């Protein structure tokens, strides 16, 4: 995988194409490249290099200063509490793997990955919400705060496959957004794959709009 950058003062001179060709050669033509912002020049370069569009990742945002959202309506028998590091790790990793079995990155997280995230300065278990039914974890909403930008993030929302379709994902999202709003953050953001129509629809109904689009291109081999 690669990210390719050309200084604005030196664009349009073939540097991007030269870098791309070098990356293709170094990777044996097995390459994925992110184009942030989805600009037309990046689309053209991908075409020149023989790369095809593989993934469209949307960044969506909504204001939190006027938090006009309904109360979170949890499905019957579901309660929500905060994540407890060391106690909930294994259960969370299991439900995360089930909820994101189709996702090549999120679904493959390990204990080491979780430990790395828990060690980050932004980690706050008070903003990591777990939904349980009869003592079994059925969903979660992990929020994140970007302190310098004063941005709250819907970091990841997951629902166990057997618990999907009952409004739990929406309820968990609202709970997390209220937490971020209560922290005094003016804006919330999230990332979602454009082909995840169900999630995009939920977020749009919650007032999110597309802020920026990132595109991943890859070789076919």
Coordinates of N, CA and C in Angstrom, one line a residue:
X1 N 0.8 -1.2 0.0 CA 0.0 0.0 0.0 C 0.9 1.2 0.0
X2 N 0.4 2.3 -0.6 CA 1.2 3.5 -0.7 C 0.3 4.8 -0.6
X3 N 0.9 5.9 -0.2 CA 0.3 7.2 -0.4 C 1.3 8.1 -1.1
X4 N 0.9 8.8 -2.1 CA 1.7 9.5 -3.0 C 1.4 11.0 -3.0
X5 N 2.5 11.8 -2.7 CA 2.3 13.2 -2.6 C 3.3 13.9 -3.5
X6 N 2.8 15.0 -4.2 CA 3.7 15.8 -5.0 C 3.4 17.3 -4.6
X7 N 4.5 18.0 -4.3 CA 4.4 19.4 -3.9 C 3.6 20.2 -4.9
X8 N 2.7 21.0 -4.4 CA 1.8 21.8 -5.4 C 2.6 22.6 -6.4
X9 N 3.8 23.1 -6.0 CA 4.6 23.9 -7.0 C 5.3 23.0 -8.1
X10 N 5.2 21.7 -7.9 CA 5.9 20.8 -8.9 C 4.9 19.8 -9.5
X11 N 3.7 20.1 -9.5 CA 2.7 19.2 -10.1 C 2.6 19.5 -11.6
X12 N 2.1 18.5 -12.3 CA 1.9 18.7 -13.7 C 3.2 18.5 -14.5
X13 N 4.2 17.9 -13.9 CA 5.5 17.8 -14.6 C 5.9 16.3 -14.7
X14 N 5.0 15.4 -14.4 CA 5.3 14.0 -14.5 C 5.8 13.3 -13.3
X15 N 6.0 14.1 -12.2 CA 6.6 13.5 -11.0 C 5.7 12.4 -10.4
X16 N 4.4 12.6 -10.4 CA 3.5 11.6 -9.9 C 3.5 10.3 -10.7
X17 N 3.6 10.5 -12.0 CA 3.6 9.3 -12.8 C 4.9 8.5 -12.6
X18 N 6.0 9.3 -12.4 CA 7.3 8.6 -12.2 C 7.3 7.9 -10.9
X19 N 6.8 8.5 -9.8 CA 6.7 7.9 -8.5 C 5.8 6.6 -8.6
X20 N 4.7 6.8 -9.3 CA 3.7 5.7 -9.4 C 4.4 4.5 -10.1
X21 N 5.1 4.8 -11.2 CA 5.8 3.7 -11.9 C 6.8 3.0 -11.1
X22 N 7.5 3.8 -10.2 CA 8.5 3.2 -9.3 C 7.9 2.3 -8.3
X23 N 6.7 2.7 -7.8 CA 6.0 1.9 -6.8 C 5.5 0.6 -7.4
X24 N 5.0 0.7 -8.6 CA 4.5 -0.5 -9.3 C 5.7 -1.5 -9.5
X25 N 6.8 -0.9 -9.9 CA 8.0 -1.8 -10.1 C 8.5 -2.4 -8.8
X26 N 8.5 -1.6 -7.7 CA 9.0 -2.1 -6.5 C 8.0 -3.2 -5.8
X27 N 6.7 -3.0 -6.2 CA 5.7 -3.9 -5.6 C 5.4 -5.1 -6.4
X28 N 6.1 -5.2 -7.6 CA 5.7 -6.3 -8.5 C 4.3 -6.2 -9.1
X29 N 3.9 -4.9 -9.2 CA 2.5 -4.6 -9.7 C 1.4 -5.1 -8.8
X30 N 1.7 -5.2 -7.5 CA 0.7 -5.5 -6.5 C 0.6 -4.4 -5.6
X31 N -0.3 -3.4 -5.9 CA -0.3 -2.1 -5.2 C -1.6 -1.6 -5.0
X32 N -1.8 -0.9 -3.8 CA -3.0 -0.2 -3.5 C -2.5 1.3 -3.1
X33 N -3.2 2.3 -3.7 CA -2.8 3.6 -3.4 C -4.1 4.4 -3.0
X34 N -3.9 5.2 -1.9 CA -5.0 6.1 -1.5 C -4.8 7.5 -2.2
X35 N -5.9 8.0 -2.7 CA -6.0 9.4 -3.2 C -7.0 10.1 -2.3
X36 N -6.4 11.0 -1.5 CA -7.2 11.7 -0.5 C -7.9 12.9 -1.2
X37 N -9.2 13.0 -1.0 CA -10.0 14.1 -1.6 C -10.6 13.7 -2.9
X38 N -10.2 12.6 -3.6 CA -10.8 12.2 -4.8 C -10.7 13.2 -5.9
X39 N -9.6 13.9 -6.0 CA -9.4 15.0 -7.0 C -9.3 14.4 -8.4
X40 N -9.6 15.1 -9.4 CA -9.6 14.7 -10.8 C -8.2 14.3 -11.3
X41 N -7.2 15.1 -10.8 CA -5.8 14.8 -11.2 C -5.4 13.4 -10.7
X42 N -5.8 13.0 -9.5 CA -5.5 11.7 -9.0 C -6.2 10.6 -9.8
X43 N -7.5 10.9 -10.1 CA -8.2 9.9 -11.0 C -7.5 9.7 -12.3
X44 N -7.0 10.8 -12.9 CA -6.3 10.7 -14.2 C -5.0 9.9 -14.0
X45 N -4.2 10.2 -12.9 CA -3.0 9.5 -12.7 C -3.2 8.0 -12.5
X46 N -4.3 7.6 -11.7 CA -4.6 6.2 -11.5 C -4.9 5.5 -12.9
X47 N -5.6 6.2 -13.7 CA -5.9 5.6 -15.1 C -4.6 5.4 -15.9
X48 N -3.7 6.4 -15.8 CA -2.5 6.3 -16.6 C -1.6 5.2 -16.1
X49 N -1.7 4.9 -14.8 CA -0.9 3.9 -14.2 C -1.5 2.5 -14.3
X50 N -2.8 2.5 -14.8 CA -3.5 1.2 -15.0 C -4.1 0.7 -13.7
X51 N -4.4 1.6 -12.7 CA -5.0 1.2 -11.5 C -6.5 1.4 -11.6
X52 N -7.3 0.6 -10.9 CA -8.7 0.7 -10.9 C -9.3 1.0 -9.5
X53 N -10.4 1.7 -9.5 CA -11.0 2.1 -8.3 C -11.5 0.9 -7.5
X54 N -11.0 0.8 -6.2 CA -11.3 -0.4 -5.4 C -12.2 0.0 -4.2
X55 N -12.0 1.2 -3.6 CA -12.8 1.5 -2.4 C -13.0 3.0 -2.4
X56 N -14.2 3.4 -2.0 CA -14.6 4.8 -1.8 C -14.9 5.0 -0.3
X57 N -14.1 5.8 0.4 CA -14.3 6.0 1.8 C -14.7 7.5 2.0
X58 N -15.9 7.6 2.6 CA -16.4 8.9 2.9 C -16.2 9.4 4.3
X59 N -15.8 10.7 4.4 CA -15.8 11.3 5.7 C -17.0 12.1 5.8
X60 N -17.8 11.8 6.8 CA -19.1 12.6 7.0 C -19.0 13.4 8.3
X61 N -19.7 14.5 8.4 CA -19.7 15.3 9.6 C -21.1 15.8 9.9
X62 N -21.3 16.2 11.1 CA -22.5 16.9 11.5 C -22.2 17.8 12.8
X63 N -22.9 18.9 12.9 CA -22.7 19.7 14.1 C -23.3 19.1 15.3
X64 N -22.6 19.4 16.5 CA -23.1 19.0 17.7 C -23.6 20.1 18.6
X65 N -23.5 21.3 18.2 CA -23.9 22.5 19.0 C -25.4 22.6 19.1
X66 N -26.1 22.2 18.0 CA -27.6 22.1 18.1 C -28.0 20.7 18.0
X67 N -27.9 20.0 19.1 CA -28.1 18.5 19.1 C -29.6 18.1 19.1
X68 N -30.2 18.2 17.9 CA -31.6 17.9 17.8 C -31.8 16.4 17.3
X69 N -31.6 15.5 18.2 CA -31.8 14.1 17.9 C -32.7 13.4 18.9
X70 N -33.5 12.4 18.5 CA -34.4 11.8 19.5 C -33.6 11.0 20.5
X71 N -34.3 10.7 21.6 CA -33.6 9.8 22.6 C -33.3 8.5 22.0
X72 N -32.2 7.9 22.5 CA -31.8 6.6 22.0 C -32.8 5.5 22.5
X73 N -33.4 4.8 21.5 CA -34.4 3.8 21.8 C -33.7 2.4 21.7
X74 N -33.3 1.9 22.8 CA -32.6 0.6 22.8 C -33.7 -0.5 22.7
X75 N -33.3 -1.6 21.9 CA -34.2 -2.8 21.8 C -34.5 -3.4 23.2
X76 N -35.6 -4.1 23.3 CA -36.0 -4.6 24.6 C -34.9 -5.6 25.2
X77 N -34.6 -5.4 26.4 CA -33.7 -6.3 27.1 C -32.2 -5.9 27.0
X78 N -31.9 -4.8 26.3 CA -30.6 -4.3 26.0 C -30.2 -3.2 27.0
X79 N -29.0 -3.3 27.6 CA -28.5 -2.3 28.5 C -27.1 -1.8 27.9
X80 N -26.7 -0.6 28.3 CA -25.5 -0.1 27.8 C -24.6 0.4 29.0
X81 N -23.3 0.0 28.9 CA -22.4 0.5 29.9 C -21.0 0.8 29.2
X82 N -20.1 1.3 30.0 CA -18.8 1.6 29.5 C -17.9 0.4 29.5
X83 N -17.0 0.4 28.5 CA -16.0 -0.6 28.4 C -15.0 -0.6 29.6
X84 N -14.6 -1.8 30.1 CA -13.7 -1.9 31.1 C -12.4 -2.6 30.6
X85 N -11.3 -1.9 30.4 CA -10.1 -2.5 29.9 C -9.6 -3.7 30.8
X86 N -9.2 -4.8 30.1 CA -8.8 -5.9 30.8 C -9.9 -6.9 31.1
X87 N -11.1 -6.4 31.3 CA -12.2 -7.2 31.6 C -13.0 -7.6 30.3
X88 N -13.1 -6.6 29.4 CA -14.0 -6.8 28.3 C -13.3 -7.0 27.0
X89 N -12.0 -7.1 27.0 CA -11.2 -7.3 25.8 C -11.6 -8.4 24.9
X90 N -11.6 -9.6 25.5 CA -11.9 -10.8 24.7 C -13.3 -10.8 24.1
X91 N -14.3 -10.4 24.9 CA -15.6 -10.3 24.4 C -15.8 -9.3 23.3
X92 N -15.1 -8.2 23.5 CA -15.2 -7.2 22.4 C -14.5 -7.6 21.1
X93 N -13.4 -8.2 21.2 CA -12.7 -8.7 20.1 C -13.5 -9.7 19.3
X94 N -14.2 -10.6 20.0 CA -15.1 -11.6 19.4 C -16.3 -11.0 18.7
X95 N -17.0 -10.0 19.3 CA -18.1 -9.4 18.6 C -17.6 -8.5 17.5
X96 N -16.5 -7.9 17.6 CA -15.9 -7.0 16.6 C -15.6 -7.9 15.3
X97 N -15.0 -9.1 15.6 CA -14.7 -10.0 14.4 C -16.0 -10.4 13.7
X98 N -17.1 -10.7 14.5 CA -18.3 -11.1 13.9 C -19.0 -10.0 13.1
X99 N -19.0 -8.8 13.7 CA -19.7 -7.6 13.1 C -19.0 -7.2 11.8
X100 N -17.6 -7.4 11.8 CA -16.8 -6.9 10.6 C -16.1 -8.0 9.9
X101 N -16.8 -9.2 9.8 CA -16.2 -10.3 9.2 C -15.9 -10.0 7.7
X102 N -16.6 -9.1 7.1 CA -16.5 -8.7 5.7 C -15.4 -7.6 5.5
X103 N -14.9 -7.0 6.6 CA -14.0 -5.9 6.5 C -12.6 -6.3 6.7
X104 N -11.7 -6.1 5.7 CA -10.4 -6.6 5.8 C -9.5 -6.0 6.9
X105 N -9.8 -4.8 7.4 CA -9.0 -4.2 8.4 C -9.6 -4.3 9.8
X106 N -10.8 -3.8 10.0 CA -11.5 -3.8 11.3 C -11.7 -5.2 11.8
X107 N -12.2 -6.1 10.9 CA -12.5 -7.4 11.4 C -11.4 -8.3 11.8
X108 N -10.2 -7.9 11.6 CA -9.0 -8.7 11.9 C -8.2 -8.2 13.1
X109 N -8.8 -7.3 13.8 CA -8.1 -6.8 15.0 C -7.8 -7.9 16.0
X110 N -6.6 -7.8 16.6 CA -6.1 -8.7 17.6 C -6.0 -8.0 19.0
X111 N -5.7 -8.8 20.0 CA -5.4 -8.3 21.3 C -4.3 -7.2 21.3
X112 N -3.3 -7.5 20.5 CA -2.2 -6.5 20.4 C -2.7 -5.2 19.8
X113 N -3.5 -5.3 18.8 CA -4.1 -4.1 18.2 C -4.9 -3.3 19.2
X114 N -5.7 -4.0 20.0 CA -6.5 -3.3 21.0 C -5.6 -2.7 22.1
X115 N -4.6 -3.4 22.5 CA -3.6 -2.9 23.5 C -3.0 -1.6 23.0
X116 N -2.6 -1.6 21.7 CA -2.0 -0.4 21.1 C -2.9 0.8 21.1
X117 N -4.2 0.5 20.9 CA -5.2 1.6 20.9 C -5.4 2.1 22.3
X118 N -5.5 1.2 23.3 CA -5.7 1.6 24.6 C -4.5 2.4 25.2
X119 N -3.4 2.3 24.6 CA -2.2 3.0 25.0 C -2.1 4.4 24.4
X120 N -3.0 4.7 23.5 CA -3.0 6.0 22.9 C -3.5 7.1 23.8
X121 N -3.0 8.3 23.7 CA -3.5 9.4 24.5 C -5.0 9.7 24.4
X122 N -5.5 9.4 23.3 CA -7.0 9.7 23.0 C -7.9 8.7 23.7
X123 N -7.4 7.5 24.0 CA -8.2 6.5 24.5 C -8.9 6.9 25.8
X124 N -10.3 6.7 25.8 CA -11.1 7.0 27.0 C -12.2 6.0 27.1
X125 N -12.1 5.0 28.1 CA -13.1 4.0 28.2 C -14.5 4.6 28.5
X126 N -14.6 5.8 29.0 CA -15.9 6.4 29.3 C -16.6 6.7 28.0
X127 N -15.9 6.8 26.9 CA -16.5 7.0 25.6 C -16.6 5.7 24.7
X128 N -16.4 4.6 25.3 CA -16.5 3.3 24.6 C -17.7 2.5 25.2
X129 N -18.8 2.5 24.5 CA -20.0 2.0 25.0 C -20.3 0.6 24.5
X130 N -20.7 -0.3 25.4 CA -21.0 -1.7 25.2 C -22.5 -1.9 25.4
X131 N -23.1 -2.6 24.5 CA -24.5 -3.0 24.6 C -24.6 -4.5 24.9
X132 N -25.3 -4.8 26.0 CA -25.5 -6.2 26.4 C -26.9 -6.6 26.5
X133 N -27.1 -7.9 26.2 CA -28.5 -8.5 26.4 C -28.2 -9.8 27.2
X134 N -28.8 -10.0 28.3 CA -28.7 -11.2 29.1 C -27.2 -11.5 29.4
X135 N -26.4 -10.5 29.6 CA -25.0 -10.6 29.9 C -24.1 -10.9 28.8
X136 N -24.6 -10.9 27.5 CA -23.9 -11.2 26.3 C -23.7 -9.9 25.5
X137 N -22.5 -9.6 25.1 CA -22.2 -8.4 24.3 C -22.8 -8.5 22.9
X138 N -23.7 -7.6 22.5 CA -24.3 -7.6 21.2 C -24.0 -6.4 20.3
X139 N -23.3 -5.4 20.9 CA -23.0 -4.3 20.0 C -22.1 -3.3 20.8
X140 N -21.6 -2.3 20.1 CA -20.7 -1.3 20.7 C -20.6 -0.1 19.9
X141 N -20.3 1.0 20.5 CA -19.9 2.3 19.9 C -18.7 2.9 20.6
X142 N -17.6 2.9 19.8 CA -16.3 3.4 20.3 C -16.2 4.8 19.8
X143 N -16.2 5.8 20.6 CA -15.9 7.2 20.2 C -14.5 7.6 20.4
X144 N -14.1 8.7 19.7 CA -12.7 9.2 19.8 C -12.8 10.7 19.8
X145 N -11.9 11.3 20.5 CA -11.8 12.8 20.5 C -10.5 13.2 19.9
X146 N -10.5 14.1 18.9 CA -9.4 14.7 18.3 C -9.3 16.1 19.0
X147 N -8.5 16.2 20.1 CA -8.5 17.3 20.9 C -8.1 18.6 20.2
X148 N -7.0 18.5 19.4 CA -6.5 19.7 18.8 C -7.5 20.3 17.8
X149 N -8.2 19.4 17.0 CA -9.1 19.9 16.0 C -10.5 20.1 16.7
X150 N -10.7 19.7 17.9 CA -12.0 19.8 18.6 C -13.0 19.1 17.8
X151 N -12.7 17.9 17.4 CA -13.6 17.0 16.7 C -13.9 15.7 17.5
X152 N -15.1 15.4 17.5 CA -15.5 14.1 18.1 C -15.7 13.1 16.9
X153 N -15.3 11.9 17.1 CA -15.4 10.9 16.1 C -16.3 9.7 16.5
X154 N -17.2 9.3 15.6 CA -17.8 8.0 15.7 C -16.8 7.0 15.1
X155 N -15.9 6.5 16.0 CA -14.7 5.8 15.6 C -15.1 4.4 15.0
X156 N -15.9 3.7 15.7 CA -16.5 2.5 15.1 C -17.7 2.0 15.9
X157 N -18.7 1.7 15.1 CA -20.0 1.1 15.6 C -20.2 -0.3 15.1
X158 N -20.4 -1.2 15.9 CA -20.6 -2.6 15.5 C -21.7 -3.3 16.2
X159 N -22.4 -4.1 15.5 CA -23.6 -4.9 16.0 C -23.4 -6.4 15.6
X160 N -23.5 -7.3 16.6 CA -23.4 -8.7 16.3 C -24.5 -9.1 15.3
X161 N -24.1 -9.9 14.3 CA -25.1 -10.2 13.2 C -26.5 -10.6 13.7
X162 N -26.6 -11.4 14.7 CA -27.9 -11.8 15.2 C -28.7 -10.7 15.8
X163 N -28.1 -9.6 16.1 CA -28.8 -8.5 16.8 C -29.1 -7.3 15.8
X164 N -28.7 -7.5 14.6 CA -28.9 -6.4 13.6 C -30.4 -6.3 13.2
X165 N -30.7 -5.1 12.7 CA -32.0 -4.8 12.2 C -33.1 -4.4 13.2
X166 N -32.7 -4.2 14.5 CA -33.6 -3.8 15.5 C -33.4 -2.4 16.0
X167 N -32.5 -1.6 15.3 CA -32.3 -0.3 15.7 C -31.2 -0.1 16.7
X168 N -30.5 -1.1 17.0 CA -29.4 -1.0 18.0 C -28.3 -0.1 17.6
X169 N -27.9 -0.3 16.3 CA -26.8 0.5 15.8 C -27.1 2.0 15.8
X170 N -28.3 2.4 15.5 CA -28.8 3.8 15.6 C -28.8 4.3 17.0
X171 N -29.3 3.5 17.9 CA -29.3 3.9 19.3 C -27.9 4.1 19.9
X172 N -27.0 3.1 19.6 CA -25.6 3.3 20.1 C -25.0 4.5 19.5
X173 N -25.3 4.8 18.2 CA -24.7 6.0 17.6 C -25.2 7.3 18.3
X174 N -26.4 7.3 18.6 CA -27.0 8.5 19.3 C -26.4 8.6 20.7
X175 N -26.2 7.5 21.4 CA -25.6 7.6 22.8 C -24.2 8.1 22.7
X176 N -23.4 7.7 21.7 CA -22.1 8.2 21.5 C -22.0 9.7 21.2
X177 N -23.0 10.1 20.3 CA -23.0 11.5 19.9 C -23.4 12.4 21.1
X178 N -24.3 11.9 21.9 CA -24.6 12.7 23.1 C -23.4 12.8 24.0
X179 N -22.7 11.8 24.1 CA -21.4 11.8 24.9 C -20.5 12.9 24.4
X180 N -20.3 12.9 23.1 CA -19.4 13.9 22.5 C -19.9 15.3 22.6
X181 N -21.2 15.5 22.5 CA -21.8 16.8 22.6 C -21.7 17.3 24.1
X182 N -21.9 16.4 25.0 CA -21.8 16.7 26.4 C -20.3 17.1 26.8
X183 N -19.4 16.6 26.0 CA -18.0 17.0 26.2 C -17.6 18.4 25.7
X184 N -18.6 19.0 25.0 CA -18.4 20.4 24.5 C -17.8 20.5 23.1
X185 N -17.8 19.3 22.4 CA -17.2 19.3 21.1 C -18.2 19.9 20.1
X186 N -17.8 20.8 19.2 CA -18.8 21.4 18.3 C -19.2 20.5 17.1
X187 N -18.4 19.5 16.7 CA -18.6 18.8 15.5 C -18.3 17.3 15.7
X188 N -19.0 16.5 15.0 CA -18.7 15.0 15.0 C -18.4 14.6 13.6
X189 N -17.5 13.6 13.5 CA -17.2 13.1 12.2 C -17.1 11.6 12.2
X190 N -17.1 11.0 11.0 CA -17.0 9.5 11.0 C -16.5 9.2 9.5
X191 N -16.0 7.9 9.4 CA -15.6 7.4 8.1 C -16.5 6.2 7.8
X192 N -17.0 6.1 6.6 CA -17.9 5.0 6.2 C -17.6 4.7 4.7
X193 N -17.6 3.4 4.4 CA -17.5 3.0 3.0 C -18.7 3.3 2.3
X194 N -18.6 3.9 1.1 CA -19.7 4.3 0.3 C -20.7 3.2 -0.1
X195 N -20.1 2.0 -0.2 CA -21.0 0.9 -0.6 C -21.7 0.2 0.6
X196 N -21.5 0.7 1.8 CA -22.2 0.3 3.0 C -23.5 1.1 3.0
X197 N -24.5 0.8 2.2 CA -25.6 1.7 2.0 C -26.5 1.8 3.3
X198 N -26.6 0.7 4.0 CA -27.4 0.7 5.3 C -26.8 1.7 6.3
X199 N -25.4 1.7 6.4 CA -24.8 2.6 7.4 C -24.9 4.0 6.9
X200 N -24.7 4.3 5.6 CA -24.7 5.6 5.1 C -26.1 6.2 5.3
X201 N -27.2 5.4 5.1 CA -28.6 5.8 5.3 C -28.8 6.2 6.8
X202 N -28.3 5.4 7.7 CA -28.5 5.7 9.1 C -27.8 7.0 9.5
X203 N -26.6 7.2 9.0 CA -25.9 8.4 9.3 C -26.5 9.7 8.7
X204 N -27.0 9.5 7.5 CA -27.7 10.6 6.8 C -28.9 11.0 7.6
X205 N -29.6 10.0 8.1 CA -30.9 10.3 8.9 C -30.5 11.0 10.2
X206 N -29.3 10.8 10.7 CA -28.9 11.4 11.9 C -28.2 12.7 11.7
X207 N -28.3 13.3 10.4 CA -27.8 14.6 10.2 C -26.4 14.7 9.6
X208 N -25.8 13.6 9.3 CA -24.4 13.6 8.7 C -24.5 13.9 7.2
X209 N -23.5 14.7 6.7 CA -23.4 14.9 5.3 C -21.9 14.7 4.9
X210 N -21.7 14.3 3.7 CA -20.4 14.0 3.2 C -19.5 15.3 3.2
X211 N -18.4 15.2 3.9 CA -17.4 16.3 4.0 C -16.2 16.1 3.0
X212 N -15.8 14.9 2.8 CA -14.7 14.6 2.0 C -14.7 13.2 1.6
X213 N -14.2 12.9 0.4 CA -14.1 11.5 -0.1 C -12.7 11.1 -0.4
X214 N -12.3 9.9 0.1 CA -11.0 9.3 -0.2 C -11.2 8.1 -1.1
X215 N -10.3 7.9 -2.1 CA -10.5 6.8 -3.0 C -9.3 5.9 -2.9
X216 N -9.5 4.6 -2.9 CA -8.3 3.7 -3.0 C -8.4 3.0 -4.4
X217 N -7.2 3.1 -5.1 CA -7.0 2.4 -6.4 C -6.1 1.2 -6.2
X218 N -6.2 0.2 -7.0 CA -5.4 -0.9 -6.9 C -5.1 -1.5 -8.3
X219 N -4.1 -2.3 -8.4 CA -3.8 -3.1 -9.6 C -4.7 -4.3 -9.6
X220 N -5.0 -4.9 -10.7 CA -5.9 -6.0 -10.8 C -5.2 -7.4 -10.4
X221 N -3.8 -7.4 -10.5 CA -3.1 -8.6 -10.2 C -3.1 -8.9 -8.7

